[in-house]
PDB file of C-alpha atoms in Angstrom:
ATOM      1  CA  UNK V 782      24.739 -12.287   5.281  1.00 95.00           C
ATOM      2  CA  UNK V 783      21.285 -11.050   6.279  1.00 97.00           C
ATOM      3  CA  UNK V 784      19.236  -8.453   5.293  1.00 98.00           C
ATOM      4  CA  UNK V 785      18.771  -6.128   8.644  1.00 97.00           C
ATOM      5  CA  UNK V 786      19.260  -2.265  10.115  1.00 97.00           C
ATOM      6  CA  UNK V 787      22.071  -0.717   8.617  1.00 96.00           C
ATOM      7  CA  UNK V 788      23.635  -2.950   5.982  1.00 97.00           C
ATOM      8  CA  UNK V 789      23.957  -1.890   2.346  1.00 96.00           C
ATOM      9  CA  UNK V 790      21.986  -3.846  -0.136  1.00 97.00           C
ATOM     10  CA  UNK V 791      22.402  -4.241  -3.719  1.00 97.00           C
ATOM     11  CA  UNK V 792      19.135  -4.818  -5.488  1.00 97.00           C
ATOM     12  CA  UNK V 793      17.673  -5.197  -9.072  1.00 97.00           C
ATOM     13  CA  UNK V 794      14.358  -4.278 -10.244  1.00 98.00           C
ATOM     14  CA  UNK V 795      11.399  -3.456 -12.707  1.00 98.00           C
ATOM     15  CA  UNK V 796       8.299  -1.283 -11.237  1.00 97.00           C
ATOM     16  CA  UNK V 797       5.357  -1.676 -13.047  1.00 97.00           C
ATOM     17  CA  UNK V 798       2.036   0.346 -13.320  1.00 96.00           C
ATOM     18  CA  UNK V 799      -0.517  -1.999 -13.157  1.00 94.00           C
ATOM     19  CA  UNK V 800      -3.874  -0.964 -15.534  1.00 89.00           C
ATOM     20  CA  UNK V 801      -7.776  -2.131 -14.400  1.00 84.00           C
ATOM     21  CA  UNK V 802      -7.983  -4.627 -17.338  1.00 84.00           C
ATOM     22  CA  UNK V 803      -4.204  -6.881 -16.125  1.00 79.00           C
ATOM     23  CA  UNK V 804      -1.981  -4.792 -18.392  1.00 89.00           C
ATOM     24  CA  UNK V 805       1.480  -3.875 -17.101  1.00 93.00           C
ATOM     25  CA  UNK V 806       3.652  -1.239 -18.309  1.00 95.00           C
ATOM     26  CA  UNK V 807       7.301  -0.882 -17.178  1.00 96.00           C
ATOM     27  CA  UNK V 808       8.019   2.575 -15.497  1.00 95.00           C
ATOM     28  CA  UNK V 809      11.715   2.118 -13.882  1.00 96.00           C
ATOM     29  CA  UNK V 810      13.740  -0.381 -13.923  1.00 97.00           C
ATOM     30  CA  UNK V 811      17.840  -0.594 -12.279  1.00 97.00           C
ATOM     31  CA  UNK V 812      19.859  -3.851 -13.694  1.00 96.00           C
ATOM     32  CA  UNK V 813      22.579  -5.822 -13.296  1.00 95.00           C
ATOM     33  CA  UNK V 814      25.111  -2.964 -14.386  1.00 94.00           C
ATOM     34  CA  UNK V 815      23.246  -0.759 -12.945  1.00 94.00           C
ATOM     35  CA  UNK V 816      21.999  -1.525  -9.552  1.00 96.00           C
ATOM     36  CA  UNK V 817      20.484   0.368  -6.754  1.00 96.00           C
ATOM     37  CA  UNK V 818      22.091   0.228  -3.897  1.00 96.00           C
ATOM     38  CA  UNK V 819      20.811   1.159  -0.257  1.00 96.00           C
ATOM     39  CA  UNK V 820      21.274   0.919   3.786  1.00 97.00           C
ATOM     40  CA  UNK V 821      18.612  -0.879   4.546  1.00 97.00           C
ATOM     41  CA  UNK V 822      16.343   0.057   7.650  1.00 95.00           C
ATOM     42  CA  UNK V 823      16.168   4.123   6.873  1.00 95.00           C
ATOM     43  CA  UNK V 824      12.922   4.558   4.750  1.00 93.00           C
ATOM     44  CA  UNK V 825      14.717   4.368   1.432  1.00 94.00           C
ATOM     45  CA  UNK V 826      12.309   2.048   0.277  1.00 95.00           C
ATOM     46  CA  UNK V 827       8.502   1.716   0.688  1.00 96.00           C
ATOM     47  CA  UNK V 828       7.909   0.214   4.245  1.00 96.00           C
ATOM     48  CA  UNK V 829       6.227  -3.226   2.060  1.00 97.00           C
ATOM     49  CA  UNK V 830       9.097  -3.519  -0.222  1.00 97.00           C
ATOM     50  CA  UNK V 831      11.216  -3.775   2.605  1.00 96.00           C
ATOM     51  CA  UNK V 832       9.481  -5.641   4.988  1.00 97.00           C
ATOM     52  CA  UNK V 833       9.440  -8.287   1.956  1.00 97.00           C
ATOM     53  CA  UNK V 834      13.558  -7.869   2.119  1.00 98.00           C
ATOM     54  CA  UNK V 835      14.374  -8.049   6.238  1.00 97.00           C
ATOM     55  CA  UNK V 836      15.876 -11.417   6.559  1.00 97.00           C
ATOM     56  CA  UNK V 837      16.628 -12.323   3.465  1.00 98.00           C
ATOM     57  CA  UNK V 838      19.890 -12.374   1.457  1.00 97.00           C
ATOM     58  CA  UNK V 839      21.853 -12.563  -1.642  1.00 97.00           C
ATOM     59  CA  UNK V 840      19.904 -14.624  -4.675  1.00 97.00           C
ATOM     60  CA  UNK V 841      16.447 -13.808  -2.670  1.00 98.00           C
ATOM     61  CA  UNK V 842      13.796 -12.669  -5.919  1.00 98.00           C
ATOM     62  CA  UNK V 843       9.920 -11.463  -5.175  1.00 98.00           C
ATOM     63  CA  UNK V 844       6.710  -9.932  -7.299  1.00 97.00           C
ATOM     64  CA  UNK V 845       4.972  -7.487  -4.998  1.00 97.00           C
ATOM     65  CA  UNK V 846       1.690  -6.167  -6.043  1.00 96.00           C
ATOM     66  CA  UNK V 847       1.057  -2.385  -4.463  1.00 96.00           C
ATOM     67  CA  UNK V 848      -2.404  -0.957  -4.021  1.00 95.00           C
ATOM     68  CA  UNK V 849      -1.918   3.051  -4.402  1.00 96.00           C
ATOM     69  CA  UNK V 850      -2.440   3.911  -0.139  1.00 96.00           C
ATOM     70  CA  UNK V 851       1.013   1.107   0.324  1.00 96.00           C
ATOM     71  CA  UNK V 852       3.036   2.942  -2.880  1.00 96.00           C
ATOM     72  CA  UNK V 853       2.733   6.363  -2.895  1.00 94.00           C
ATOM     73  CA  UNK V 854      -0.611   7.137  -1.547  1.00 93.00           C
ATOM     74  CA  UNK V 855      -3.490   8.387  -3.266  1.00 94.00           C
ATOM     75  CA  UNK V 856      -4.107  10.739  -5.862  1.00 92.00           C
ATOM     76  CA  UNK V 857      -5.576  13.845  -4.228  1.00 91.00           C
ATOM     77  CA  UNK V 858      -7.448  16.384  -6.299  1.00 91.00           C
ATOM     78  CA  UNK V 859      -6.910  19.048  -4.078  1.00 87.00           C
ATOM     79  CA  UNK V 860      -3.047  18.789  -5.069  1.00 87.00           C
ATOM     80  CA  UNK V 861      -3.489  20.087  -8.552  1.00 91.00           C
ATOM     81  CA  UNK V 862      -4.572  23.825  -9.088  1.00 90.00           C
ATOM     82  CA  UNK V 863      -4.470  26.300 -12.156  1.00 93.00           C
ATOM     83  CA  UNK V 864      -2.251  29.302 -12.386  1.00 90.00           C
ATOM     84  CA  UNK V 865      -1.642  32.413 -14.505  1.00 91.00           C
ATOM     85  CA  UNK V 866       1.112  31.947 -16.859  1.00 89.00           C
ATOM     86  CA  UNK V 867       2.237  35.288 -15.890  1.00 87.00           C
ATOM     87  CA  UNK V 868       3.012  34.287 -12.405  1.00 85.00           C
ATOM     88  CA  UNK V 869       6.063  32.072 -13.398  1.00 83.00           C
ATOM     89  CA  UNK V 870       9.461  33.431 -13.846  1.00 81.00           C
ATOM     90  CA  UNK V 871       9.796  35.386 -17.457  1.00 83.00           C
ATOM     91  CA  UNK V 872      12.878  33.889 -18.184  1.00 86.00           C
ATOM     92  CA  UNK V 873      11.820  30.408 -18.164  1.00 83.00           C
ATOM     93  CA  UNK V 874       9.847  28.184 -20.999  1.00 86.00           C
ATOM     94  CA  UNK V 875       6.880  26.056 -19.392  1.00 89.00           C
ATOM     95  CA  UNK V 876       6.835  22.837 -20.753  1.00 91.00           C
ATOM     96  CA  UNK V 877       4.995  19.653 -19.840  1.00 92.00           C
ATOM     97  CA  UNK V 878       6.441  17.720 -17.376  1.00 90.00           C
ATOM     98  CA  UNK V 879       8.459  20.287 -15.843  1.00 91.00           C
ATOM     99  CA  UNK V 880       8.892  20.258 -12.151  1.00 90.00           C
ATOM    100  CA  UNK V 881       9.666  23.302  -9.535  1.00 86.00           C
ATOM    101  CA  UNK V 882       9.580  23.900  -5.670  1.00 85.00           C
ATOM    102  CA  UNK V 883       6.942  26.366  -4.404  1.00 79.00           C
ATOM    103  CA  UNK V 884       5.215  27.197  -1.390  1.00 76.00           C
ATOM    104  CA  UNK V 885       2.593  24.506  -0.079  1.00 71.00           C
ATOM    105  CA  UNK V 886      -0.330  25.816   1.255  1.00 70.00           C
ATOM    106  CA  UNK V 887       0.573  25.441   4.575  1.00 76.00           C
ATOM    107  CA  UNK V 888       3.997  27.306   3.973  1.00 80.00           C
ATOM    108  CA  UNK V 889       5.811  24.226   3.775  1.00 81.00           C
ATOM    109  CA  UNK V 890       8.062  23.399   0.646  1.00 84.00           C
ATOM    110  CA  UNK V 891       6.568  20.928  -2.187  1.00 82.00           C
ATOM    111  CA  UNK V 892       7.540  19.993  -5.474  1.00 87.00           C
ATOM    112  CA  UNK V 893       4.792  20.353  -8.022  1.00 90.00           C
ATOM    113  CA  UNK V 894       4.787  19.149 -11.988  1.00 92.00           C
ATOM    114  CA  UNK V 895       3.290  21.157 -15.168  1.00 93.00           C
ATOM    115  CA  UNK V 896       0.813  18.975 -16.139  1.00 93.00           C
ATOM    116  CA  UNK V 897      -1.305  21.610 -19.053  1.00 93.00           C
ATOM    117  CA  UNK V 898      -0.717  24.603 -20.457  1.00 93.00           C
ATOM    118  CA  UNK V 899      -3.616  26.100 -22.304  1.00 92.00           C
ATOM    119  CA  UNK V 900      -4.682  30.074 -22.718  1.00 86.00           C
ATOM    120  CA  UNK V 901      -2.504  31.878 -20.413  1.00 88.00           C
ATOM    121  CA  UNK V 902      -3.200  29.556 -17.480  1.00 93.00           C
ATOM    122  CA  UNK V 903      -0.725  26.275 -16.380  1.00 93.00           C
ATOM    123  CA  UNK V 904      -2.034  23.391 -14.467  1.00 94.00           C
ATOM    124  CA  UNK V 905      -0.045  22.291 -11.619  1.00 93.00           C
ATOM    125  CA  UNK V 906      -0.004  18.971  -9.501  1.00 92.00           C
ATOM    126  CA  UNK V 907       1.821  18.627  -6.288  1.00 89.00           C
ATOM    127  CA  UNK V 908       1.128  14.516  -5.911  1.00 90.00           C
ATOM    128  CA  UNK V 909       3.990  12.239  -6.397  1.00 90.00           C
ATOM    129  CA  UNK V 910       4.166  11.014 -10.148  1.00 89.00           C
ATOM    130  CA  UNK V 911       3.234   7.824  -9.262  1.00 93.00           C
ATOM    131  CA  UNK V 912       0.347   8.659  -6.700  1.00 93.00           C
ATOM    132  CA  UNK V 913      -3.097   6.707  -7.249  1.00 94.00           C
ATOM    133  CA  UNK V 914      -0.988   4.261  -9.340  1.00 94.00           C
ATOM    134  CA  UNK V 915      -1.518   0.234  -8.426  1.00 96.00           C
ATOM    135  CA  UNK V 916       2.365  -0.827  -8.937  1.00 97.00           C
ATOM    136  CA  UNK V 917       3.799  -4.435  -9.338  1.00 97.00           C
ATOM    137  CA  UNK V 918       7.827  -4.583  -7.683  1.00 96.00           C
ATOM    138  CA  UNK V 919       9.668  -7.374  -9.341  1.00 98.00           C
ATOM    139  CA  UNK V 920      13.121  -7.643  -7.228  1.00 98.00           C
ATOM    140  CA  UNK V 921      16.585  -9.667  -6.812  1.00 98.00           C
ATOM    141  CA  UNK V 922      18.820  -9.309  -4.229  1.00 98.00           C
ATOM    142  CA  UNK V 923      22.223  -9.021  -5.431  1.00 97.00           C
ATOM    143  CA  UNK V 924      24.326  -8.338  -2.844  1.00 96.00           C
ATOM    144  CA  UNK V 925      24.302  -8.049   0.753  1.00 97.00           C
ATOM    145  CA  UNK V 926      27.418  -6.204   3.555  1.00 96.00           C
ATOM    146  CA  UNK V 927      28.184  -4.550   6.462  1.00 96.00           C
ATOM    147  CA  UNK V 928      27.688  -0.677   5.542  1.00 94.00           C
ATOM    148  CA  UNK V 929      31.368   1.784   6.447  1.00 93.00           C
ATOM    149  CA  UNK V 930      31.262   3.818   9.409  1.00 94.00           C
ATOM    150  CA  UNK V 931      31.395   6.526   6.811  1.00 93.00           C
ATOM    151  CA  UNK V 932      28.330   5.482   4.917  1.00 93.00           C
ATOM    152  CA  UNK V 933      26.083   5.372   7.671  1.00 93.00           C
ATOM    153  CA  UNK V 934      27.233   8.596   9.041  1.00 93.00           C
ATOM    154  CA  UNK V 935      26.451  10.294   5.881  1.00 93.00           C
ATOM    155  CA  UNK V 936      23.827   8.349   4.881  1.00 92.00           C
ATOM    156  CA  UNK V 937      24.893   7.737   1.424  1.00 91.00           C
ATOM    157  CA  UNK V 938      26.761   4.305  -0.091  1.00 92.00           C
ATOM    158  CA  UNK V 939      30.053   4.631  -0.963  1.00 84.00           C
ATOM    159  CA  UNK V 940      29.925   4.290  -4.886  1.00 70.00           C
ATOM    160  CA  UNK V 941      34.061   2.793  -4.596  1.00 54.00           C
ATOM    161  CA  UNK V 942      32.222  -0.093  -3.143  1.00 49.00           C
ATOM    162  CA  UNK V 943      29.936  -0.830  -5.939  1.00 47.00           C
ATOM    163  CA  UNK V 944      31.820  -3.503  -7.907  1.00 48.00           C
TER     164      UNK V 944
END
């Protein structure tokens, strides 16, 4: 079976962050017991990583390098912005890598990540992590079916079906 719109794939892989001087350095990684498991043809993926998968099926293995605008975009200064300390809820302990939702500033809703504390003020970044990173996708195809009515009505793979 083929990889097309609306079948569930089973997939393995390791992303990599790729450095300016050829270094790599594993950042995720789903394996054989493990696996990731999508319906293919509904964004899941990055639009490259599965434009490399239409067609293909079970045993199918590829290295894709990423340039930061084809991953998850850019990083974009205007994303990151200091706060008062005081402005967070009381009750809560700010830590480093901590992530909430707030208000974007065009009222919509955005996830944003501590990235400093320092003297009553707490840096916050609304980019992805992985923004203005070059990444390196190293993939196998493990499995390939015909997604449940009930699956692609909700959306979701039906974790009975994993093994």
């Amino acid at each position: 079976m083929v990889i097309q719109q609306d079948k569930v794939v089973t997939v393995t892989y390791q992303l990599f962050s790729l450095g300016e001087n050829g270094e790599s350095l594993l950042i995720d990684e789903m394996t054989v017991d493990n696996p990731l498991e999508f319906i293919y043809g509904h964004g899941f993926l990055l639009p490259l990583v599965e434009e490399k998968l239409k067609g293909q099926s079970r045993g199918f293995q590829f290295s894709l390098d990423l340039h930061p605008r084809d991953a998850f975009g850019l990083h974009k200064p205007d994303l990151q912005t200091w706060m008062a300390k005081e402005k967070f809820p009381r009750n809560i302990e700010l830590k480093l890598g901590m992530k909430f939702q707030t208000q974007g500033p065009d009222g919509e809703l955005i996830s944003v990540i501590v990235k400093e504390i320092k003297s009553g003020q707490v840096l916050i970044d609304g980019n992805h992590p992985l923004a203005g990173l070059h990444l390196r996708f190293e993939m196998k195809v493990l499995r390939v079916r015909e997604a449940e009515e009930k699956e692609l009505s909700e959306m979701k793979v039906n974790p009975s079906q994993l093994h």
